[in-house]
Coordinates of C-alpha atoms and ligand atoms in Angstrom, one line a residue:
X1156 CA 34.7 57.3 2.0
X1157 CA 38.4 57.7 1.6
X1158 CA 40.7 56.4 -1.2
X1159 CA 44.5 56.2 -1.4
X1160 CA 46.6 55.3 -4.4
X1161 CA 49.4 52.9 -3.9
X1162 CA 50.2 51.7 -7.4
X1163 CA 49.5 52.3 -11.1
X1164 CA 49.7 56.0 -10.3
X1165 CA 51.0 57.8 -13.4
X1166 CA 52.3 54.4 -14.6
X1167 CA 50.8 51.3 -16.0
X1168 CA 51.7 48.6 -13.4
X1169 CA 51.3 47.8 -9.7
X1170 CA 47.5 48.5 -9.5
X1171 CA 46.6 49.0 -5.8
X1172 CA 44.1 51.4 -4.4
X1173 CA 42.9 51.4 -0.8
X1174 CA 39.3 52.3 -0.1
X1175 CA 38.1 53.0 3.4
X1176 CA 34.3 53.0 3.9
X1177 CA 31.8 52.1 6.6
X1178 CA 34.6 51.3 9.0
X1179 CA 36.3 48.8 6.7
X1180 CA 39.4 48.7 4.5
X1181 CA 39.0 47.4 1.0
X1182 CA 41.9 47.0 -1.5
X1183 CA 41.2 47.3 -5.2
X1184 CA 43.7 45.0 -6.9
X1185 CA 47.1 44.2 -5.6
X1186 CA 49.4 44.1 -8.5
X1187 CA 53.1 43.8 -9.2
X1188 CA 55.2 46.7 -10.5
X1189 CA 56.6 45.5 -13.8
X1190 CA 59.5 47.4 -15.3
X1191 CA 62.7 45.9 -16.7
X1192 CA 62.8 43.4 -13.8
X1193 CA 60.1 41.6 -12.0
X1194 CA 62.0 41.9 -8.8
X1195 CA 61.5 45.6 -9.0
X1196 CA 62.6 47.1 -5.6
X1197 CA 59.2 48.7 -5.1
X1198 CA 57.7 45.2 -5.0
X1199 CA 59.7 44.2 -2.0
X1200 CA 59.1 47.3 0.0
X1201 CA 56.7 46.9 2.8
X1202 CA 53.1 47.9 2.0
X1203 CA 52.3 51.5 3.0
X1204 CA 49.4 50.2 5.1
X1205 CA 49.1 47.2 7.5
X1206 CA 48.1 44.2 5.4
X1207 CA 46.7 42.5 8.5
X1208 CA 44.2 45.5 8.9
X1209 CA 42.8 45.1 5.4
X1210 CA 39.4 43.5 5.5
X1211 CA 38.7 42.8 1.8
X1212 CA 40.5 42.7 -1.5
X1213 CA 38.5 43.1 -4.7
X1214 CA 40.5 41.5 -7.6
X1215 CA 39.1 42.7 -10.9
X1216 CA 41.1 40.6 -13.2
X1217 CA 44.0 38.1 -13.1
X1218 CA 46.9 40.0 -14.8
X1219 CA 50.0 40.0 -12.8
X1220 CA 50.1 43.8 -12.6
X1221 CA 46.7 43.5 -10.8
X1222 CA 47.3 40.3 -8.7
X1223 CA 51.1 39.9 -8.4
X1224 CA 51.5 41.2 -4.8
X1225 CA 48.6 39.2 -3.4
X1226 CA 50.9 36.5 -2.0
X1227 CA 53.1 39.1 -0.4
X1228 CA 50.0 40.7 1.1
X1229 CA 49.2 37.3 2.6
X1230 CA 52.8 36.7 3.7
X1231 CA 52.7 40.1 5.5
X1232 CA 49.6 39.3 7.4
X1233 CA 46.4 39.7 5.3
X1234 CA 43.8 37.1 6.2
X1235 CA 40.6 38.9 5.0
X1236 CA 38.3 37.8 2.1
X1237 CA 39.1 38.2 -1.6
X1238 CA 36.3 38.7 -4.2
X1239 CA 36.8 37.8 -7.8
X1240 CA 34.9 36.1 -10.6
X1241 CA 35.3 32.4 -10.9
X1242 CA 37.6 32.6 -14.0
X1243 CA 39.7 35.3 -12.4
X1244 CA 40.3 33.1 -9.4
X1245 CA 41.5 30.2 -11.6
X1246 CA 43.5 32.4 -13.9
X1247 CA 45.1 34.3 -11.0
X1248 CA 46.4 31.0 -9.5
X1249 CA 48.1 30.1 -12.8
X1250 CA 49.4 33.6 -13.3
X1251 CA 50.8 33.8 -9.7
X1252 CA 52.5 30.4 -10.0
X1253 CA 54.1 31.5 -13.3
X1254 CA 55.2 34.8 -11.8
X1255 CA 56.8 33.1 -8.9
X1256 CA 58.7 30.9 -11.3
X1257 CA 59.9 33.8 -13.4
X1258 CA 60.9 35.7 -10.2
X1259 CA 62.9 32.8 -8.9
X1260 CA 64.7 32.4 -12.3
X1261 CA 65.5 36.1 -12.3
X1262 CA 66.8 35.9 -8.7
X1263 CA 69.1 33.0 -9.7
X1264 CA 70.4 35.0 -12.6
X1265 CA 70.8 38.5 -11.1
X1266 CA 70.7 37.9 -7.4
X1267 CA 68.1 39.5 -5.2
X1268 CA 65.4 37.7 -3.2
X1269 CA 62.0 36.6 -4.4
X1270 CA 58.9 38.2 -2.9
X1271 CA 57.0 35.1 -1.8
X1272 CA 56.9 31.3 -2.1
X1273 CA 54.5 28.7 -3.3
X1274 CA 53.1 28.4 0.2
X1275 CA 52.0 32.1 0.1
X1276 CA 50.2 31.5 -3.2
X1277 CA 48.4 28.5 -1.8
X1278 CA 47.6 30.5 1.3
X1279 CA 46.1 33.5 -0.5
X1280 CA 44.1 31.3 -2.9
X1281 CA 42.2 29.9 0.2
X1282 CA 40.8 33.4 0.8
X1283 CA 39.1 33.8 -2.6
X1284 CA 35.3 33.8 -2.9
X1285 CA 33.7 33.9 -6.4
X1286 CA 31.1 36.5 -7.4
X1287 CA 29.4 36.6 -10.8
X1288 CA 28.7 39.6 -13.0
X1289 CA 25.8 41.8 -12.0
X1290 CA 25.4 40.1 -8.6
X1291 CA 25.4 42.4 -5.7
X1292 CA 26.8 41.3 -2.4
X1293 CA 26.8 43.1 0.9
X1294 CA 30.3 42.3 1.9
X1295 CA 29.9 44.0 5.2
X1296 CA 27.0 46.0 6.8
X1297 CA 26.6 49.1 4.6
X1298 CA 29.1 48.0 1.9
X1299 CA 27.8 46.6 -1.4
X1300 CA 30.0 45.2 -4.1
X1301 CA 28.8 44.5 -7.7
X1302 CA 31.0 43.2 -10.5
X1303 CA 30.2 44.3 -14.1
X1304 CA 31.8 42.8 -17.2
X1305 CA 34.9 44.9 -18.1
X1306 CA 35.4 43.1 -21.4
X1307 CA 39.2 43.2 -20.9
X1308 CA 40.1 39.5 -20.5
X1309 CA 38.2 36.4 -19.5
X1310 CA 36.4 37.0 -16.2
X1311 CA 37.5 40.6 -16.0
X1312 CA 35.3 42.9 -14.0
X1313 CA 34.8 46.5 -13.0
X1314 CA 34.0 46.9 -9.3
X1315 CA 31.1 49.0 -8.1
X1316 CA 31.3 49.8 -4.4
X1317 CA 28.3 51.4 -2.7
X1318 CA 29.0 52.7 0.8
X1319 CA 28.6 55.8 2.9
X1320 CA 25.9 57.0 0.5
X1321 CA 28.3 57.1 -2.4
X1322 CA 28.8 55.0 -5.5
X1323 CA 32.4 54.4 -6.5
X1324 CA 33.3 52.6 -9.8
X1325 CA 36.7 51.2 -10.4
X1326 CA 37.3 50.1 -14.0
X1327 CA 40.4 48.1 -13.4
X1328 CA 41.3 47.6 -17.0
X1329 CA 38.6 48.5 -19.6
X1330 CA 38.3 46.3 -22.6
X1331 CA 38.8 47.1 -26.3
X1332 CA 35.6 47.0 -28.2
X1333 CA 34.8 45.0 -30.3
X1334 CA 36.6 41.9 -29.1
X1335 CA 36.6 38.7 -31.0
X1336 CA 36.0 36.7 -27.8
X1337 CA 34.3 38.9 -25.2
X1338 CA 31.3 41.0 -24.8
X1339 CA 32.0 44.8 -24.7
X1340 CA 32.4 46.5 -21.3
X1341 CA 29.1 46.9 -19.5
X1342 CA 27.7 50.4 -19.3
X1343 CA 26.8 51.9 -16.1
X1344 CA 24.2 54.6 -15.5
X1345 CA 25.4 56.4 -12.4
X1346 CA 28.5 56.9 -10.2
X1347 CA 29.6 59.6 -7.8
X1348 CA 33.3 58.8 -8.3
X1349 CA 35.2 57.0 -11.0
X1350 CA 38.7 55.5 -10.9
X1351 CA 39.4 54.9 -14.5
X1352 CA 42.4 53.4 -16.4
X1353 CA 44.2 55.4 -19.0
X1354 CA 46.7 53.1 -20.6
X1355 CA 45.8 54.2 -24.1
X1356 CA 44.8 57.8 -23.3
X1357 CA 45.4 59.9 -26.3
X1358 CA 45.6 56.9 -28.6
X1359 CA 43.3 55.5 -31.2
X1360 CA 43.7 51.8 -32.0
X1361 CA 44.1 50.5 -35.4
X1362 CA 40.8 49.4 -37.0
X1363 CA 40.2 45.8 -35.7
X1364 CA 38.6 44.9 -39.1
X1365 CA 42.1 44.9 -40.7
X1366 CA 43.7 42.8 -38.0
X1367 CA 43.0 39.5 -39.6
X1368 CA 44.2 40.7 -43.0
X1369 CA 47.5 42.0 -41.4
X1370 CA 48.2 38.8 -39.5
X1371 CA 47.5 36.8 -42.7
X1372 CA 50.0 38.8 -44.7
X1373 CA 52.7 38.5 -42.0
X1374 CA 52.2 34.7 -41.9
X1375 CA 52.2 34.5 -45.7
X1376 CA 55.4 36.6 -46.0
X1377 CA 57.0 34.3 -43.3
X1378 CA 56.1 31.3 -45.4
X1379 CA 57.4 33.0 -48.6
X1380 CA 60.7 33.8 -47.0
X1381 CA 61.0 30.5 -45.2
X1382 CA 61.4 32.4 -42.0
X1383 CA 60.4 32.3 -38.4
X1384 CA 57.6 34.4 -37.0
X1385 CA 57.9 35.0 -33.3
X1386 CA 54.9 36.4 -31.4
X1387 CA 55.5 37.3 -27.8
X1388 CA 52.2 37.2 -26.1
X1389 CA 50.4 37.6 -22.8
X1390 CA 49.1 34.2 -21.9
X1391 CA 45.6 35.4 -21.2
X1392 CA 43.3 36.7 -23.9
X1393 CA 45.9 37.8 -26.4
X1394 CA 47.1 34.2 -27.0
X1395 CA 43.5 33.0 -27.4
X1396 CA 42.6 35.8 -29.7
X1397 CA 45.7 35.0 -31.8
X1398 CA 44.9 31.3 -31.8
X1399 CA 41.3 32.2 -32.9
X1400 CA 42.7 34.4 -35.7
X1401 CA 45.2 31.7 -36.8
X1402 CA 42.3 29.3 -36.9
X1403 CA 40.5 31.7 -39.3
X1404 CA 43.6 32.0 -41.4
X1405 CA 43.9 28.2 -41.6
X1406 CA 40.2 27.7 -42.4
X1407 CA 40.8 29.9 -45.4
X1408 CA 43.4 27.6 -46.9
X1409 CA 47.2 27.3 -46.7
X1410 CA 48.1 26.0 -43.3
X1411 CA 49.9 22.9 -44.3
X1412 CA 53.3 24.6 -44.6
X1413 CA 54.2 26.4 -41.3
X1414 CA 54.2 24.6 -38.0
X1415 CA 52.4 26.6 -35.3
X1416 CA 53.9 26.3 -31.8
X1417 CA 52.3 27.4 -28.6
X1418 CA 55.5 27.4 -26.5
X1419 CA 53.9 28.5 -23.3
X1420 CA 52.8 26.0 -20.7
X1421 CA 50.9 28.9 -19.0
X1422 CA 49.0 29.8 -22.2
X1423 CA 48.1 26.2 -22.6
X1424 CA 46.6 26.0 -19.2
X1425 CA 44.9 29.4 -19.6
X1426 CA 43.3 28.2 -22.8
X1427 CA 41.8 25.3 -20.9
X1428 CA 40.2 27.8 -18.5
X1429 CA 38.7 29.6 -21.5
X1430 CA 37.2 26.3 -22.6
X1431 CA 35.9 25.7 -19.1
X1432 CA 34.0 29.0 -18.9
X1433 CA 32.3 29.5 -22.3
X1434 CA 29.5 31.5 -20.6
X1435 CA 32.1 34.3 -20.1
X1436 CA 32.7 34.4 -23.9
X1437 CA 30.6 36.4 -26.3
X1438 CA 27.5 35.1 -28.1
X1439 CA 29.3 34.8 -31.5
X1440 CA 31.9 32.5 -30.1
X1441 CA 29.4 30.5 -28.0
X1442 CA 27.2 29.7 -31.0
X1443 CA 30.1 29.2 -33.5
X1444 CA 29.8 26.1 -35.7
X1445 CA 33.6 25.7 -35.4
X1446 CA 33.9 23.7 -32.2
X1447 CA 37.7 24.1 -32.1
X1448 CA 37.7 27.9 -31.9
X1449 CA 41.3 28.0 -30.8
X1450 CA 42.5 25.5 -33.5
X1451 CA 44.0 23.3 -30.8
X1452 CA 44.1 20.3 -33.1
X1453 CA 46.6 22.0 -35.3
X1454 CA 48.8 23.9 -32.8
X1455 CA 51.8 22.1 -31.4
X1456 CA 51.9 22.5 -27.7
X1457 CA 55.4 22.4 -26.2
X1458 CA 54.9 21.9 -22.5
X1459 CA 58.3 20.7 -21.4
X1460 CA 61.7 22.6 -21.8
X1461 CA 62.9 19.7 -24.0
X1462 CA 60.0 20.0 -26.4
X1463 CA 60.6 23.8 -26.5
X1464 CA 64.2 23.3 -27.4
X1465 CA 63.2 20.9 -30.2
X1466 CA 61.4 23.8 -32.0
X1467 CA 64.9 25.0 -32.9
X1468 CA 65.6 21.9 -34.9
X1469 CA 62.3 21.9 -36.8
X1470 CA 62.4 23.2 -40.3
X1471 CA 61.2 26.7 -41.2
X1472 CA 58.8 28.3 -41.9
X1473 CA 57.4 28.2 -38.4
X1474 CA 55.3 30.4 -36.1
X1475 CA 56.2 30.5 -32.5
X1476 CA 53.9 32.0 -29.9
X1477 CA 55.6 32.3 -26.5
X1478 CA 55.7 34.4 -23.4
X1479 CA 56.4 36.7 -21.8
X1480 CA 54.4 39.4 -23.6
X1481 CA 56.8 42.3 -22.9
X1482 CA 59.9 40.1 -23.4
X1483 CA 61.0 40.6 -19.8
X1484 CA 61.4 36.9 -19.3
X1485 CA 60.1 33.5 -20.5
X1486 CA 60.8 31.2 -23.4
X1487 CA 60.5 33.9 -26.1
X1488 CA 63.9 35.1 -25.1
X1489 CA 65.5 31.9 -26.2
X1490 CA 63.8 32.1 -29.6
X1491 CA 64.8 35.7 -29.9
X1492 CA 68.5 34.9 -29.2
X1493 CA 68.3 32.3 -31.9
X1494 CA 66.4 34.2 -34.6
X1495 CA 66.7 37.9 -34.1
X1496 CA 69.9 38.2 -36.2
X1497 CA 68.3 37.0 -39.5
X1498 CA 66.3 39.4 -41.7
X1499 CA 64.1 36.5 -42.9
X1500 CA 62.6 36.3 -39.5
X1501 CA 59.9 38.5 -37.9
X1502 CA 59.1 39.6 -34.4
X1503 CA 55.5 40.5 -34.2
X1504 CA 54.5 42.7 -31.2
X1505 CA 50.8 42.4 -30.4
X1506 CA 50.6 43.9 -26.9
X1507 CA 51.3 46.9 -24.8
X1508 CA 55.0 47.3 -24.0
X1509 CA 55.8 49.1 -20.8
X1510 CA 58.6 51.6 -20.6
X1511 CA 61.9 49.9 -19.8
X1512 CA 61.0 46.5 -21.2
X1513 CA 63.0 44.7 -24.0
X1514 CA 59.7 44.7 -26.0
X1515 CA 59.5 48.5 -25.8
X1516 CA 63.1 48.9 -26.8
X1517 CA 62.6 46.7 -29.9
X1518 CA 59.4 48.4 -30.8
X1519 CA 61.2 51.8 -30.5
X1520 CA 63.6 50.5 -33.1
X1521 CA 66.8 49.8 -31.2
X1522 CA 69.3 48.1 -33.4
X1523 CA 71.2 46.2 -30.8
X1524 CA 69.8 44.6 -27.7
X1525 CA 71.0 42.6 -24.7
X1526 CA 69.5 39.3 -24.0
X1527 CA 70.7 37.4 -20.9
X1528 CA 73.7 39.8 -20.8
X1529 CA 74.8 39.2 -24.4
X1530 CA 74.5 41.7 -27.2
X1531 CA 72.6 40.9 -30.4
X1532 CA 72.1 42.8 -33.6
X1533 CA 68.5 43.2 -34.6
X1534 CA 68.2 42.1 -38.2
X1535 CA 64.8 40.5 -38.0
X1536 CA 61.8 42.6 -38.9
X1537 CA 60.0 44.1 -35.9
X1538 CA 56.3 44.6 -36.7
X1539 CA 53.3 45.5 -34.5
X1540 CA 49.6 45.0 -34.8
X1541 CA 48.0 47.5 -32.5
X1542 CA 44.4 46.2 -32.6
X1543 CA 45.1 43.2 -30.5
X1544 CA 45.1 45.5 -27.5
X1545 CA 42.8 44.4 -24.7
X1546 CA 42.4 48.0 -23.6
X1547 CA 39.9 50.6 -24.6
X1548 CA 41.5 53.5 -26.5
X1549 CA 40.9 57.2 -26.0
X1550 CA 37.6 57.5 -27.9
X1551 CA 36.3 54.3 -26.4
X1552 CA 37.0 55.5 -22.8
X1553 CA 35.3 58.8 -23.6
X1554 CA 32.2 57.1 -25.0
X1555 CA 32.0 54.8 -22.0
X1556 CA 32.4 57.5 -19.4
X1557 CA 29.9 59.8 -21.3
X1558 CA 27.1 57.3 -20.4
X1559 CA 27.6 57.7 -16.7
X1560 CA 25.7 60.5 -14.9
X1561 CA 26.5 62.2 -11.7
X1562 CA 30.3 61.9 -11.7
X1563 CA 31.8 64.4 -9.2
X1564 CA 35.4 63.4 -9.8
X1565 CA 37.4 61.1 -12.1
X1566 CA 40.7 59.7 -10.9
X1567 CA 42.9 58.5 -13.8
X1568 CA 45.2 55.6 -13.0
X1569 CA 47.0 52.8 -14.9
X1570 CA 48.5 55.1 -17.6
X1571 CA 51.9 56.8 -18.1
X1572 CA 51.6 60.6 -17.5
X1573 CA 51.9 61.5 -21.2
X1574 CA 48.9 59.3 -22.0
X1575 CA 46.7 60.1 -19.0
X1576 CA 47.2 63.8 -19.5
X1577 CA 45.5 63.7 -22.9
X1578 CA 42.6 61.7 -21.7
X1579 CA 42.3 64.0 -18.7
X1580 CA 42.0 67.0 -21.0
X1581 CA 39.5 65.3 -23.2
X1582 CA 37.3 64.3 -20.2
X1583 CA 37.4 67.8 -18.9
X1584 CA 36.9 69.6 -22.2
X1585 CA 34.4 67.2 -23.9
X1586 CA 32.5 65.9 -20.9
X1587 CA 33.0 68.8 -18.5
X1588 CA 34.3 66.5 -15.7
X1589 CA 36.7 67.2 -12.9
X1590 CA 39.7 64.9 -13.5
X1591 CA 42.6 64.1 -11.2
X1592 CA 45.8 62.2 -11.9
X1593 CA 46.8 61.0 -8.4
X1594 CA 50.4 60.5 -7.5
X1595 CA 51.5 57.5 -5.5
X1596 CA 50.5 57.8 -1.9
X1597 CA 47.9 60.5 -2.4
X1598 CA 44.7 60.2 -0.4
X1599 CA 41.3 61.8 -1.1
X1600 CA 38.3 62.2 1.0
X1601 CA 35.1 61.5 -1.0
X1602 CA 32.1 63.1 0.4
Ligands
LIG1182 ZN1 45.0 43.9 -17.4

């Protein structure tokens, strides 16, 4: 078995690992690099391998940084089979369509060409085949694939590949535990090799038990100040967790005052996929007496651009949930332009902000930012709630890896070097493991 790292190597985006085993080429995820611009030059570079020679792609979850180059792979000749869970397939379609739209908008604004068109998305979707959790499929003679729940977002999976007498586990993204909506990541007893994410290496998440309390107090202070609360979110999982928490807040009482807007057509469609696959949610949610777990009867959905613009004219206080999650595009930017200059307003960051994104700059406390080329003073409060993370933190990753026996090597991916280094040290010191942090293009023979 041979593996080569072509993305998310010492950084968080662009997940893409090529496995060669039993005479076949298998790609693990095929994500977009996401820095300050979606049309990152690295996305348009030709793949380092021949896409037409790839036999299978295993897509572990639908986030753009794990799926965003699939249509390019198709455009460049890939016609093999793609394995994913059923929700991942549906969500990937929505995410890819949205990504294509954002890229086209960005290309119109800044020039540059887009990576692929709608026809490539439609083409690549034809190649998907659904596989459930804990089902093992022999995808080719001598190669077995099993998905296990990764607890990261709806339908997210870890991939277990058994071939050439070895067991390789790829975590893709490992979920934060406990999650309000999902079961915790499945444990696994044995692996020879592990490719593990490291987004929150060296970090400890805020205690999730205080999350609701914090959100409540931020909404309450927005009401008291007659302000606007802007929450940039990732359309998948984060939005539904927020909606679920807002539903809790409202169930406790004062929800007559602020209007809650879900200003994201993507998040609206994604929420419908959550409702379609309740079997992928945790037991607590499935057996909940509250049938409207996302509070959809209360939330105002603004699907069209015109409805979105009307939010502006609505009286404060108001709470606006909009994409994109790292503020590198999407409707949130229009709200930010309008409301960032007023100290009554709040920007609440609830997700990971990659280096170079506007979200990261605001979180780092920059006092002046550029939005669509215009400079704005940051007068609004910028707050963050860390426990909405959909990723395991350092202690969670350590505890999860500790349950696996027989590991010969751990490869850390999907983490900035500073984060991955701390996790690498802990895995070596506390669990006595051999840990590598591959650079892009590095290849390893696993025998
Ligand atoms: Zn992810």
